[in-house]
Amino acid sequence: MICKFQRTIKKEISIKGIGLHSGEPVTIKLIPAESYDGINFIRDNVLIPARVEYANSFEFSTSLNKDGQTVRTVEHLMAALYFTGIDNIFISIDSEELPILDGSSIMFIERIKDAGIISLKEEKIYAVINDEITVSEGDKFIKGRPYNGFVATYQASYKNRIIGNRKYRYDSTVKDDFLNVAKARTYCFLEEIEFLREKGLAKGGSLDNAVVFKGDTVLNPEGLRFEDEPVKHKVLDLIGDLYLLGMPLIGEIYSFKGGHRLNASFVREMIGSSKFDVKYASEVIDSISDLKAGVSG
């Protein structure tokens, strides 16, 4: 679905929780913005644009930094803003890390809807991929190519029996497909937890906000929300990181074993290339209509 006009929220709202890695309590305020303001975090009076230029750390999450101020684990909220079509918003934060909530994006989406979503007067802007783009790191890679819409596929490669080689393809034109991705929780393996905590990470993690695997067993009493929940969560992370481009994408993205660092590398490669066009929504809608007419004719 192509939204024609830029969006923001109707009113300011607050969201409280704890940071997944810091374990610290945090409150964020979502504040309405004007057209072309973009998505910006505010910490200690420093404005940190939600752009890949400010992404500086990718250790089990994506962090942004500007003028000595850091905001960590932005990807779940960024995915929620993408799914709700929000282009312009200020996010004030009183700690270093965003709240993890239930480990997915769905609670962010619900709170954004509680605040109300309004269309602004100016047209939405899209990045339209016009040629193949590839980044790789060892056997991991992400490819982007032209496509009549937006789809994002993630393929895993785990020895774990539950995750295995599963893949999931998100299609923005399929009604409510976003819920399959937005509800998918972050995950880890029990044997990783001690390592993470030695590195000062996962201090706020629990079975309330993450899926934990012990071998091929899920330790969460309620089990998985989907049989392929981990792969769907990887799609969520991918979409959240891609939104650091500063505008939604039109194209097809395929990630094999990618993570936050490779996601950011893809966005940077895209920005540094001439392989995409910046178009207003009306141009995108017209070009898609022309393509459909050509196919049907």
PDB file of N, CA and C in Angstrom, residues 126-227:
ATOM      1  N   TYR A 126       9.397   8.567  -1.374  1.00  0.00           N
ATOM      2  CA  TYR A 126       9.854   7.177  -1.392  1.00  0.00           C
ATOM      3  C   TYR A 126      11.212   7.074  -2.077  1.00  0.00           C
ATOM      4  N   ALA A 127      11.970   6.060  -1.671  1.00  0.00           N
ATOM      5  CA  ALA A 127      13.204   5.691  -2.360  1.00  0.00           C
ATOM      6  C   ALA A 127      12.894   4.486  -3.239  1.00  0.00           C
ATOM      7  N   VAL A 128      13.031   4.648  -4.533  1.00  0.00           N
ATOM      8  CA  VAL A 128      12.652   3.613  -5.491  1.00  0.00           C
ATOM      9  C   VAL A 128      13.921   2.994  -6.081  1.00  0.00           C
ATOM     10  N   ILE A 129      14.177   1.735  -5.779  1.00  0.00           N
ATOM     11  CA  ILE A 129      15.367   1.056  -6.299  1.00  0.00           C
ATOM     12  C   ILE A 129      15.243   0.894  -7.812  1.00  0.00           C
ATOM     13  N   ASN A 130      16.297   1.297  -8.538  1.00  0.00           N
ATOM     14  CA  ASN A 130      16.251   1.210 -10.005  1.00  0.00           C
ATOM     15  C   ASN A 130      17.290   0.260 -10.591  1.00  0.00           C
ATOM     16  N   ASP A 131      18.117  -0.352  -9.722  1.00  0.00           N
ATOM     17  CA  ASP A 131      19.125  -1.295 -10.198  1.00  0.00           C
ATOM     18  C   ASP A 131      19.505  -2.202  -9.029  1.00  0.00           C
ATOM     19  N   GLU A 132      20.110  -3.349  -9.314  1.00  0.00           N
ATOM     20  CA  GLU A 132      20.449  -4.289  -8.235  1.00  0.00           C
ATOM     21  C   GLU A 132      21.546  -3.720  -7.333  1.00  0.00           C
ATOM     22  N   ILE A 133      21.365  -3.909  -6.038  1.00  0.00           N
ATOM     23  CA  ILE A 133      22.324  -3.476  -5.021  1.00  0.00           C
ATOM     24  C   ILE A 133      22.637  -4.681  -4.147  1.00  0.00           C
ATOM     25  N   THR A 134      23.927  -4.958  -3.918  1.00  0.00           N
ATOM     26  CA  THR A 134      24.320  -6.104  -3.100  1.00  0.00           C
ATOM     27  C   THR A 134      25.416  -5.705  -2.125  1.00  0.00           C
ATOM     28  N   VAL A 135      25.280  -6.152  -0.875  1.00  0.00           N
ATOM     29  CA  VAL A 135      26.361  -6.047   0.104  1.00  0.00           C
ATOM     30  C   VAL A 135      26.555  -7.428   0.709  1.00  0.00           C
ATOM     31  N   SER A 136      27.790  -7.733   1.098  1.00  0.00           N
ATOM     32  CA  SER A 136      28.051  -9.054   1.665  1.00  0.00           C
ATOM     33  C   SER A 136      29.111  -8.964   2.752  1.00  0.00           C
ATOM     34  N   GLU A 137      29.118  -9.995   3.583  1.00  0.00           N
ATOM     35  CA  GLU A 137      30.109 -10.123   4.648  1.00  0.00           C
ATOM     36  C   GLU A 137      30.289 -11.620   4.883  1.00  0.00           C
ATOM     37  N   GLY A 138      31.386 -12.179   4.389  1.00  0.00           N
ATOM     38  CA  GLY A 138      31.541 -13.629   4.433  1.00  0.00           C
ATOM     39  C   GLY A 138      30.462 -14.285   3.606  1.00  0.00           C
ATOM     40  N   ASP A 139      29.724 -15.235   4.201  1.00  0.00           N
ATOM     41  CA  ASP A 139      28.638 -15.900   3.471  1.00  0.00           C
ATOM     42  C   ASP A 139      27.296 -15.195   3.636  1.00  0.00           C
ATOM     43  N   LYS A 140      27.290 -14.084   4.356  1.00  0.00           N
ATOM     44  CA  LYS A 140      26.056 -13.324   4.554  1.00  0.00           C
ATOM     45  C   LYS A 140      25.921 -12.282   3.436  1.00  0.00           C
ATOM     46  N   PHE A 141      24.688 -12.040   3.010  1.00  0.00           N
ATOM     47  CA  PHE A 141      24.505 -10.997   1.999  1.00  0.00           C
ATOM     48  C   PHE A 141      23.087 -10.443   2.044  1.00  0.00           C
ATOM     49  N   ILE A 142      22.961  -9.244   1.495  1.00  0.00           N
ATOM     50  CA  ILE A 142      21.656  -8.617   1.281  1.00  0.00           C
ATOM     51  C   ILE A 142      21.626  -8.106  -0.149  1.00  0.00           C
ATOM     52  N   LYS A 143      20.555  -8.425  -0.858  1.00  0.00           N
ATOM     53  CA  LYS A 143      20.371  -7.945  -2.224  1.00  0.00           C
ATOM     54  C   LYS A 143      19.092  -7.127  -2.314  1.00  0.00           C
ATOM     55  N   GLY A 144      19.161  -6.074  -3.077  1.00  0.00           N
ATOM     56  CA  GLY A 144      17.974  -5.287  -3.390  1.00  0.00           C
ATOM     57  C   GLY A 144      17.838  -5.173  -4.886  1.00  0.00           C
ATOM     58  N   ARG A 145      16.604  -5.177  -5.367  1.00  0.00           N
ATOM     59  CA  ARG A 145      16.396  -5.032  -6.811  1.00  0.00           C
ATOM     60  C   ARG A 145      15.072  -4.323  -7.048  1.00  0.00           C
ATOM     61  N   PRO A 146      14.877  -3.789  -8.252  1.00  0.00           N
ATOM     62  CA  PRO A 146      13.607  -3.109  -8.545  1.00  0.00           C
ATOM     63  C   PRO A 146      12.418  -4.050  -8.390  1.00  0.00           C
ATOM     64  N   TYR A 147      11.328  -3.499  -7.904  1.00  0.00           N
ATOM     65  CA  TYR A 147      10.118  -4.295  -7.715  1.00  0.00           C
ATOM     66  C   TYR A 147       8.928  -3.346  -7.648  1.00  0.00           C
ATOM     67  N   ASN A 148       7.799  -3.835  -8.077  1.00  0.00           N
ATOM     68  CA  ASN A 148       6.573  -3.042  -8.138  1.00  0.00           C
ATOM     69  C   ASN A 148       5.863  -3.069  -6.774  1.00  0.00           C
ATOM     70  N   GLY A 149       6.503  -2.509  -5.746  1.00  0.00           N
ATOM     71  CA  GLY A 149       5.972  -2.523  -4.380  1.00  0.00           C
ATOM     72  C   GLY A 149       7.139  -2.666  -3.416  1.00  0.00           C
ATOM     73  N   PHE A 150       6.877  -3.172  -2.205  1.00  0.00           N
ATOM     74  CA  PHE A 150       7.953  -3.429  -1.251  1.00  0.00           C
ATOM     75  C   PHE A 150       7.770  -4.809  -0.640  1.00  0.00           C
ATOM     76  N   VAL A 151       8.796  -5.636  -0.796  1.00  0.00           N
ATOM     77  CA  VAL A 151       8.827  -6.929  -0.125  1.00  0.00           C
ATOM     78  C   VAL A 151      10.193  -7.093   0.530  1.00  0.00           C
ATOM     79  N   ALA A 152      10.217  -7.788   1.644  1.00  0.00           N
ATOM     80  CA  ALA A 152      11.473  -8.039   2.360  1.00  0.00           C
ATOM     81  C   ALA A 152      11.481  -9.493   2.814  1.00  0.00           C
ATOM     82  N   THR A 153      12.498 -10.223   2.402  1.00  0.00           N
ATOM     83  CA  THR A 153      12.633 -11.638   2.746  1.00  0.00           C
ATOM     84  C   THR A 153      13.880 -11.839   3.588  1.00  0.00           C
ATOM     85  N   TYR A 154      13.738 -12.661   4.623  1.00  0.00           N
ATOM     86  CA  TYR A 154      14.903 -13.063   5.411  1.00  0.00           C
ATOM     87  C   TYR A 154      15.000 -14.577   5.382  1.00  0.00           C
ATOM     88  N   GLN A 155      16.199 -15.082   5.121  1.00  0.00           N
ATOM     89  CA  GLN A 155      16.445 -16.522   5.198  1.00  0.00           C
ATOM     90  C   GLN A 155      17.507 -16.786   6.246  1.00  0.00           C
ATOM     91  N   ALA A 156      17.179 -17.678   7.171  1.00  0.00           N
ATOM     92  CA  ALA A 156      18.100 -18.046   8.257  1.00  0.00           C
ATOM     93  C   ALA A 156      18.925 -19.257   7.863  1.00  0.00           C
ATOM     94  N   SER A 157      19.950 -19.531   8.653  1.00  0.00           N
ATOM     95  CA  SER A 157      20.749 -20.747   8.490  1.00  0.00           C
ATOM     96  C   SER A 157      21.308 -21.108   9.857  1.00  0.00           C
ATOM     97  N   TYR A 158      20.505 -21.874  10.613  1.00  0.00           N
ATOM     98  CA  TYR A 158      20.866 -22.268  11.970  1.00  0.00           C
ATOM     99  C   TYR A 158      20.925 -23.788  12.069  1.00  0.00           C
ATOM    100  N   LYS A 159      21.763 -24.260  12.961  1.00  0.00           N
ATOM    101  CA  LYS A 159      21.745 -25.689  13.273  1.00  0.00           C
ATOM    102  C   LYS A 159      20.537 -26.029  14.141  1.00  0.00           C
ATOM    103  N   ASN A 160      19.997 -25.018  14.822  1.00  0.00           N
ATOM    104  CA  ASN A 160      18.811 -25.205  15.639  1.00  0.00           C
ATOM    105  C   ASN A 160      17.671 -25.801  14.809  1.00  0.00           C
ATOM    106  N   ARG A 161      17.039 -26.844  15.294  1.00  0.00           N
ATOM    107  CA  ARG A 161      16.013 -27.553  14.531  1.00  0.00           C
ATOM    108  C   ARG A 161      14.780 -26.692  14.279  1.00  0.00           C
ATOM    109  N   ILE A 162      14.424 -25.831  15.226  1.00  0.00           N
ATOM    110  CA  ILE A 162      13.212 -25.025  15.094  1.00  0.00           C
ATOM    111  C   ILE A 162      13.389 -23.934  14.052  1.00  0.00           C
ATOM    112  N   ILE A 163      14.549 -23.277  14.091  1.00  0.00           N
ATOM    113  CA  ILE A 163      14.778 -22.170  13.154  1.00  0.00           C
ATOM    114  C   ILE A 163      15.281 -22.714  11.814  1.00  0.00           C
ATOM    115  N   GLY A 164      16.350 -23.515  11.864  1.00  0.00           N
ATOM    116  CA  GLY A 164      16.875 -24.164  10.666  1.00  0.00           C
ATOM    117  C   GLY A 164      17.147 -23.196   9.520  1.00  0.00           C
ATOM    118  N   ASN A 165      16.629 -23.540   8.347  1.00  0.00           N
ATOM    119  CA  ASN A 165      16.808 -22.721   7.139  1.00  0.00           C
ATOM    120  C   ASN A 165      15.517 -22.003   6.748  1.00  0.00           C
ATOM    121  N   ARG A 166      14.704 -21.739   7.717  1.00  0.00           N
ATOM    122  CA  ARG A 166      13.418 -21.088   7.431  1.00  0.00           C
ATOM    123  C   ARG A 166      13.630 -19.708   6.809  1.00  0.00           C
ATOM    124  N   LYS A 167      12.629 -19.298   6.033  1.00  0.00           N
ATOM    125  CA  LYS A 167      12.633 -17.930   5.539  1.00  0.00           C
ATOM    126  C   LYS A 167      11.206 -17.386   5.572  1.00  0.00           C
ATOM    127  N   TYR A 168      11.120 -16.060   5.582  1.00  0.00           N
ATOM    128  CA  TYR A 168       9.794 -15.428   5.553  1.00  0.00           C
ATOM    129  C   TYR A 168       9.848 -14.232   4.616  1.00  0.00           C
ATOM    130  N   ARG A 169       8.805 -14.074   3.839  1.00  0.00           N
ATOM    131  CA  ARG A 169       8.696 -12.973   2.873  1.00  0.00           C
ATOM    132  C   ARG A 169       7.547 -12.059   3.287  1.00  0.00           C
ATOM    133  N   TYR A 170       7.900 -10.847   3.674  1.00  0.00           N
ATOM    134  CA  TYR A 170       6.894  -9.829   3.999  1.00  0.00           C
ATOM    135  C   TYR A 170       6.531  -9.061   2.734  1.00  0.00           C
ATOM    136  N   ASP A 171       5.234  -8.893   2.521  1.00  0.00           N
ATOM    137  CA  ASP A 171       4.750  -8.169   1.345  1.00  0.00           C
ATOM    138  C   ASP A 171       3.825  -7.053   1.821  1.00  0.00           C
ATOM    139  N   SER A 172       4.225  -5.826   1.563  1.00  0.00           N
ATOM    140  CA  SER A 172       3.456  -4.675   2.066  1.00  0.00           C
ATOM    141  C   SER A 172       2.082  -4.561   1.430  1.00  0.00           C
ATOM    142  N   THR A 173       1.856  -5.245   0.304  1.00  0.00           N
ATOM    143  CA  THR A 173       0.545  -5.158  -0.347  1.00  0.00           C
ATOM    144  C   THR A 173      -0.443  -6.195   0.171  1.00  0.00           C
ATOM    145  N   VAL A 174       0.033  -7.137   0.993  1.00  0.00           N
ATOM    146  CA  VAL A 174      -0.856  -8.168   1.539  1.00  0.00           C
ATOM    147  C   VAL A 174      -1.496  -7.655   2.822  1.00  0.00           C
ATOM    148  N   LYS A 175      -2.798  -7.649   2.862  1.00  0.00           N
ATOM    149  CA  LYS A 175      -3.529  -7.093   3.993  1.00  0.00           C
ATOM    150  C   LYS A 175      -3.111  -7.756   5.306  1.00  0.00           C
ATOM    151  N   ASP A 176      -2.743  -6.923   6.266  1.00  0.00           N
ATOM    152  CA  ASP A 176      -2.393  -7.346   7.630  1.00  0.00           C
ATOM    153  C   ASP A 176      -1.159  -8.236   7.723  1.00  0.00           C
ATOM    154  N   ASP A 177      -0.369  -8.323   6.638  1.00  0.00           N
ATOM    155  CA  ASP A 177       0.863  -9.113   6.733  1.00  0.00           C
ATOM    156  C   ASP A 177       1.811  -8.505   7.766  1.00  0.00           C
ATOM    157  N   PHE A 178       1.695  -7.188   7.965  1.00  0.00           N
ATOM    158  CA  PHE A 178       2.576  -6.531   8.931  1.00  0.00           C
ATOM    159  C   PHE A 178       2.414  -7.117  10.325  1.00  0.00           C
ATOM    160  N   LEU A 179       1.222  -7.633  10.648  1.00  0.00           N
ATOM    161  CA  LEU A 179       1.009  -8.201  11.980  1.00  0.00           C
ATOM    162  C   LEU A 179       1.847  -9.454  12.193  1.00  0.00           C
ATOM    163  N   ASN A 180       2.080 -10.214  11.135  1.00  0.00           N
ATOM    164  CA  ASN A 180       2.917 -11.408  11.247  1.00  0.00           C
ATOM    165  C   ASN A 180       4.339 -11.055  11.645  1.00  0.00           C
ATOM    166  N   VAL A 181       4.785  -9.897  11.198  1.00  0.00           N
ATOM    167  CA  VAL A 181       6.138  -9.439  11.498  1.00  0.00           C
ATOM    168  C   VAL A 181       6.167  -8.651  12.808  1.00  0.00           C
ATOM    169  N   ALA A 182       5.202  -7.754  12.978  1.00  0.00           N
ATOM    170  CA  ALA A 182       5.208  -6.851  14.136  1.00  0.00           C
ATOM    171  C   ALA A 182       5.076  -7.583  15.468  1.00  0.00           C
ATOM    172  N   LYS A 183       4.424  -8.744  15.474  1.00  0.00           N
ATOM    173  CA  LYS A 183       4.209  -9.494  16.716  1.00  0.00           C
ATOM    174  C   LYS A 183       5.372 -10.429  17.066  1.00  0.00           C
ATOM    175  N   ALA A 184       6.333 -10.555  16.161  1.00  0.00           N
ATOM    176  CA  ALA A 184       7.432 -11.501  16.369  1.00  0.00           C
ATOM    177  C   ALA A 184       8.457 -10.935  17.353  1.00  0.00           C
ATOM    178  N   ARG A 185       8.768 -11.699  18.381  1.00  0.00           N
ATOM    179  CA  ARG A 185       9.657 -11.231  19.453  1.00  0.00           C
ATOM    180  C   ARG A 185      11.122 -11.539  19.178  1.00  0.00           C
ATOM    181  N   THR A 186      11.979 -10.725  19.775  1.00  0.00           N
ATOM    182  CA  THR A 186      13.407 -10.990  19.725  1.00  0.00           C
ATOM    183  C   THR A 186      13.705 -12.318  20.416  1.00  0.00           C
ATOM    184  N   TYR A 187      14.854 -12.890  20.127  1.00  0.00           N
ATOM    185  CA  TYR A 187      15.158 -14.224  20.670  1.00  0.00           C
ATOM    186  C   TYR A 187      16.649 -14.360  20.937  1.00  0.00           C
ATOM    187  N   CYS A 188      16.987 -15.333  21.753  1.00  0.00           N
ATOM    188  CA  CYS A 188      18.390 -15.659  21.998  1.00  0.00           C
ATOM    189  C   CYS A 188      18.477 -17.111  22.449  1.00  0.00           C
ATOM    190  N   PHE A 189      19.693 -17.587  22.607  1.00  0.00           N
ATOM    191  CA  PHE A 189      19.931 -18.948  23.074  1.00  0.00           C
ATOM    192  C   PHE A 189      20.461 -18.897  24.499  1.00  0.00           C
ATOM    193  N   LEU A 190      20.007 -19.824  25.312  1.00  0.00           N
ATOM    194  CA  LEU A 190      20.380 -19.835  26.727  1.00  0.00           C
ATOM    195  C   LEU A 190      21.891 -19.784  26.901  1.00  0.00           C
ATOM    196  N   GLU A 191      22.606 -20.500  26.049  1.00  0.00           N
ATOM    197  CA  GLU A 191      24.060 -20.544  26.183  1.00  0.00           C
ATOM    198  C   GLU A 191      24.726 -19.209  25.859  1.00  0.00           C
ATOM    199  N   GLU A 192      23.986 -18.281  25.217  1.00  0.00           N
ATOM    200  CA  GLU A 192      24.527 -16.959  24.903  1.00  0.00           C
ATOM    201  C   GLU A 192      24.396 -15.973  26.058  1.00  0.00           C
ATOM    202  N   ILE A 193      23.471 -16.247  26.980  1.00  0.00           N
ATOM    203  CA  ILE A 193      23.104 -15.234  27.968  1.00  0.00           C
ATOM    204  C   ILE A 193      24.280 -14.840  28.853  1.00  0.00           C
ATOM    205  N   GLU A 194      25.029 -15.809  29.336  1.00  0.00           N
ATOM    206  CA  GLU A 194      26.176 -15.484  30.190  1.00  0.00           C
ATOM    207  C   GLU A 194      27.181 -14.627  29.419  1.00  0.00           C
ATOM    208  N   PHE A 195      27.435 -14.985  28.164  1.00  0.00           N
ATOM    209  CA  PHE A 195      28.353 -14.205  27.325  1.00  0.00           C
ATOM    210  C   PHE A 195      27.851 -12.774  27.166  1.00  0.00           C
ATOM    211  N   LEU A 196      26.540 -12.623  26.890  1.00  0.00           N
ATOM    212  CA  LEU A 196      25.969 -11.294  26.710  1.00  0.00           C
ATOM    213  C   LEU A 196      26.105 -10.459  27.969  1.00  0.00           C
ATOM    214  N   ARG A 197      25.833 -11.060  29.111  1.00  0.00           N
ATOM    215  CA  ARG A 197      25.879 -10.297  30.363  1.00  0.00           C
ATOM    216  C   ARG A 197      27.310  -9.943  30.755  1.00  0.00           C
ATOM    217  N   GLU A 198      28.269 -10.776  30.386  1.00  0.00           N
ATOM    218  CA  GLU A 198      29.677 -10.424  30.603  1.00  0.00           C
ATOM    219  C   GLU A 198      30.072  -9.194  29.793  1.00  0.00           C
ATOM    220  N   LYS A 199      29.383  -8.995  28.660  1.00  0.00           N
ATOM    221  CA  LYS A 199      29.634  -7.825  27.814  1.00  0.00           C
ATOM    222  C   LYS A 199      28.749  -6.648  28.192  1.00  0.00           C
ATOM    223  N   GLY A 200      28.008  -6.771  29.303  1.00  0.00           N
ATOM    224  CA  GLY A 200      27.135  -5.692  29.747  1.00  0.00           C
ATOM    225  C   GLY A 200      25.843  -5.604  28.973  1.00  0.00           C
ATOM    226  N   LEU A 201      25.434  -6.711  28.341  1.00  0.00           N
ATOM    227  CA  LEU A 201      24.223  -6.734  27.524  1.00  0.00           C
ATOM    228  C   LEU A 201      23.178  -7.659  28.144  1.00  0.00           C
ATOM    229  N   ALA A 202      21.941  -7.535  27.657  1.00  0.00           N
ATOM    230  CA  ALA A 202      20.825  -8.412  28.058  1.00  0.00           C
ATOM    231  C   ALA A 202      20.512  -8.355  29.553  1.00  0.00           C
ATOM    232  N   LYS A 203      20.846  -7.239  30.210  1.00  0.00           N
ATOM    233  CA  LYS A 203      20.567  -7.112  31.645  1.00  0.00           C
ATOM    234  C   LYS A 203      19.067  -7.039  31.933  1.00  0.00           C
ATOM    235  N   GLY A 204      18.297  -6.571  30.955  1.00  0.00           N
ATOM    236  CA  GLY A 204      16.853  -6.455  31.142  1.00  0.00           C
ATOM    237  C   GLY A 204      16.072  -7.569  30.477  1.00  0.00           C
ATOM    238  N   GLY A 205      16.782  -8.548  29.935  1.00  0.00           N
ATOM    239  CA  GLY A 205      16.110  -9.627  29.224  1.00  0.00           C
ATOM    240  C   GLY A 205      15.428 -10.614  30.156  1.00  0.00           C
ATOM    241  N   SER A 206      14.277 -11.115  29.731  1.00  0.00           N
ATOM    242  CA  SER A 206      13.534 -12.117  30.497  1.00  0.00           C
ATOM    243  C   SER A 206      12.609 -12.853  29.550  1.00  0.00           C
ATOM    244  N   LEU A 207      11.931 -13.849  30.067  1.00  0.00           N
ATOM    245  CA  LEU A 207      10.966 -14.580  29.241  1.00  0.00           C
ATOM    246  C   LEU A 207       9.736 -13.735  28.923  1.00  0.00           C
ATOM    247  N   ASP A 208       9.635 -12.551  29.551  1.00  0.00           N
ATOM    248  CA  ASP A 208       8.535 -11.634  29.257  1.00  0.00           C
ATOM    249  C   ASP A 208       8.811 -10.792  28.019  1.00  0.00           C
ATOM    250  N   ASN A 209      10.070 -10.702  27.617  1.00  0.00           N
ATOM    251  CA  ASN A 209      10.381  -9.821  26.493  1.00  0.00           C
ATOM    252  C   ASN A 209      11.311 -10.456  25.455  1.00  0.00           C
ATOM    253  N   ALA A 210      11.520 -11.756  25.547  1.00  0.00           N
ATOM    254  CA  ALA A 210      12.353 -12.444  24.561  1.00  0.00           C
ATOM    255  C   ALA A 210      12.007 -13.924  24.532  1.00  0.00           C
ATOM    256  N   VAL A 211      12.166 -14.513  23.372  1.00  0.00           N
ATOM    257  CA  VAL A 211      12.074 -15.968  23.235  1.00  0.00           C
ATOM    258  C   VAL A 211      13.456 -16.534  23.540  1.00  0.00           C
ATOM    259  N   VAL A 212      13.508 -17.498  24.434  1.00  0.00           N
ATOM    260  CA  VAL A 212      14.793 -18.105  24.796  1.00  0.00           C
ATOM    261  C   VAL A 212      14.774 -19.581  24.405  1.00  0.00           C
ATOM    262  N   PHE A 213      15.796 -19.967  23.637  1.00  0.00           N
ATOM    263  CA  PHE A 213      15.951 -21.358  23.225  1.00  0.00           C
ATOM    264  C   PHE A 213      17.006 -22.042  24.093  1.00  0.00           C
ATOM    265  N   LYS A 214      16.722 -23.256  24.494  1.00  0.00           N
ATOM    266  CA  LYS A 214      17.736 -24.136  25.080  1.00  0.00           C
ATOM    267  C   LYS A 214      17.830 -25.327  24.148  1.00  0.00           C
ATOM    268  N   GLY A 215      18.864 -25.332  23.316  1.00  0.00           N
ATOM    269  CA  GLY A 215      18.916 -26.341  22.266  1.00  0.00           C
ATOM    270  C   GLY A 215      17.729 -26.177  21.328  1.00  0.00           C
ATOM    271  N   ASP A 216      16.967 -27.238  21.161  1.00  0.00           N
ATOM    272  CA  ASP A 216      15.789 -27.198  20.298  1.00  0.00           C
ATOM    273  C   ASP A 216      14.489 -27.019  21.084  1.00  0.00           C
ATOM    274  N   THR A 217      14.618 -26.542  22.327  1.00  0.00           N
ATOM    275  CA  THR A 217      13.447 -26.336  23.181  1.00  0.00           C
ATOM    276  C   THR A 217      13.224 -24.852  23.425  1.00  0.00           C
ATOM    277  N   VAL A 218      11.967 -24.424  23.372  1.00  0.00           N
ATOM    278  CA  VAL A 218      11.597 -23.050  23.716  1.00  0.00           C
ATOM    279  C   VAL A 218      11.278 -23.010  25.203  1.00  0.00           C
ATOM    280  N   LEU A 219      11.974 -22.161  25.953  1.00  0.00           N
ATOM    281  CA  LEU A 219      11.788 -22.108  27.407  1.00  0.00           C
ATOM    282  C   LEU A 219      10.568 -21.300  27.823  1.00  0.00           C
ATOM    283  N   ASN A 220      10.076 -20.416  26.964  1.00  0.00           N
ATOM    284  CA  ASN A 220       8.898 -19.618  27.301  1.00  0.00           C
ATOM    285  C   ASN A 220       7.684 -20.519  27.492  1.00  0.00           C
ATOM    286  N   PRO A 221       6.983 -20.407  28.619  1.00  0.00           N
ATOM    287  CA  PRO A 221       5.837 -21.294  28.896  1.00  0.00           C
ATOM    288  C   PRO A 221       4.772 -21.267  27.802  1.00  0.00           C
ATOM    289  N   GLU A 222       4.578 -20.082  27.187  1.00  0.00           N
ATOM    290  CA  GLU A 222       3.529 -19.960  26.166  1.00  0.00           C
ATOM    291  C   GLU A 222       3.988 -20.433  24.804  1.00  0.00           C
ATOM    292  N   GLY A 223       5.285 -20.735  24.664  1.00  0.00           N
ATOM    293  CA  GLY A 223       5.803 -21.175  23.375  1.00  0.00           C
ATOM    294  C   GLY A 223       5.969 -20.029  22.395  1.00  0.00           C
ATOM    295  N   LEU A 224       6.018 -20.376  21.125  1.00  0.00           N
ATOM    296  CA  LEU A 224       6.184 -19.382  20.071  1.00  0.00           C
ATOM    297  C   LEU A 224       4.833 -18.820  19.628  1.00  0.00           C
ATOM    298  N   ARG A 225       4.835 -17.572  19.195  1.00  0.00           N
ATOM    299  CA  ARG A 225       3.625 -16.972  18.639  1.00  0.00           C
ATOM    300  C   ARG A 225       3.360 -17.499  17.224  1.00  0.00           C
ATOM    301  N   PHE A 226       4.426 -17.809  16.505  1.00  0.00           N
ATOM    302  CA  PHE A 226       4.360 -18.418  15.173  1.00  0.00           C
ATOM    303  C   PHE A 226       5.437 -19.488  15.127  1.00  0.00           C
ATOM    304  N   GLU A 227       5.268 -20.500  14.332  1.00  0.00           N
ATOM    305  CA  GLU A 227       6.304 -21.539  14.249  1.00  0.00           C
ATOM    306  C   GLU A 227       7.602 -20.991  13.663  1.00  0.00           C
TER     307      GLU A 227
END
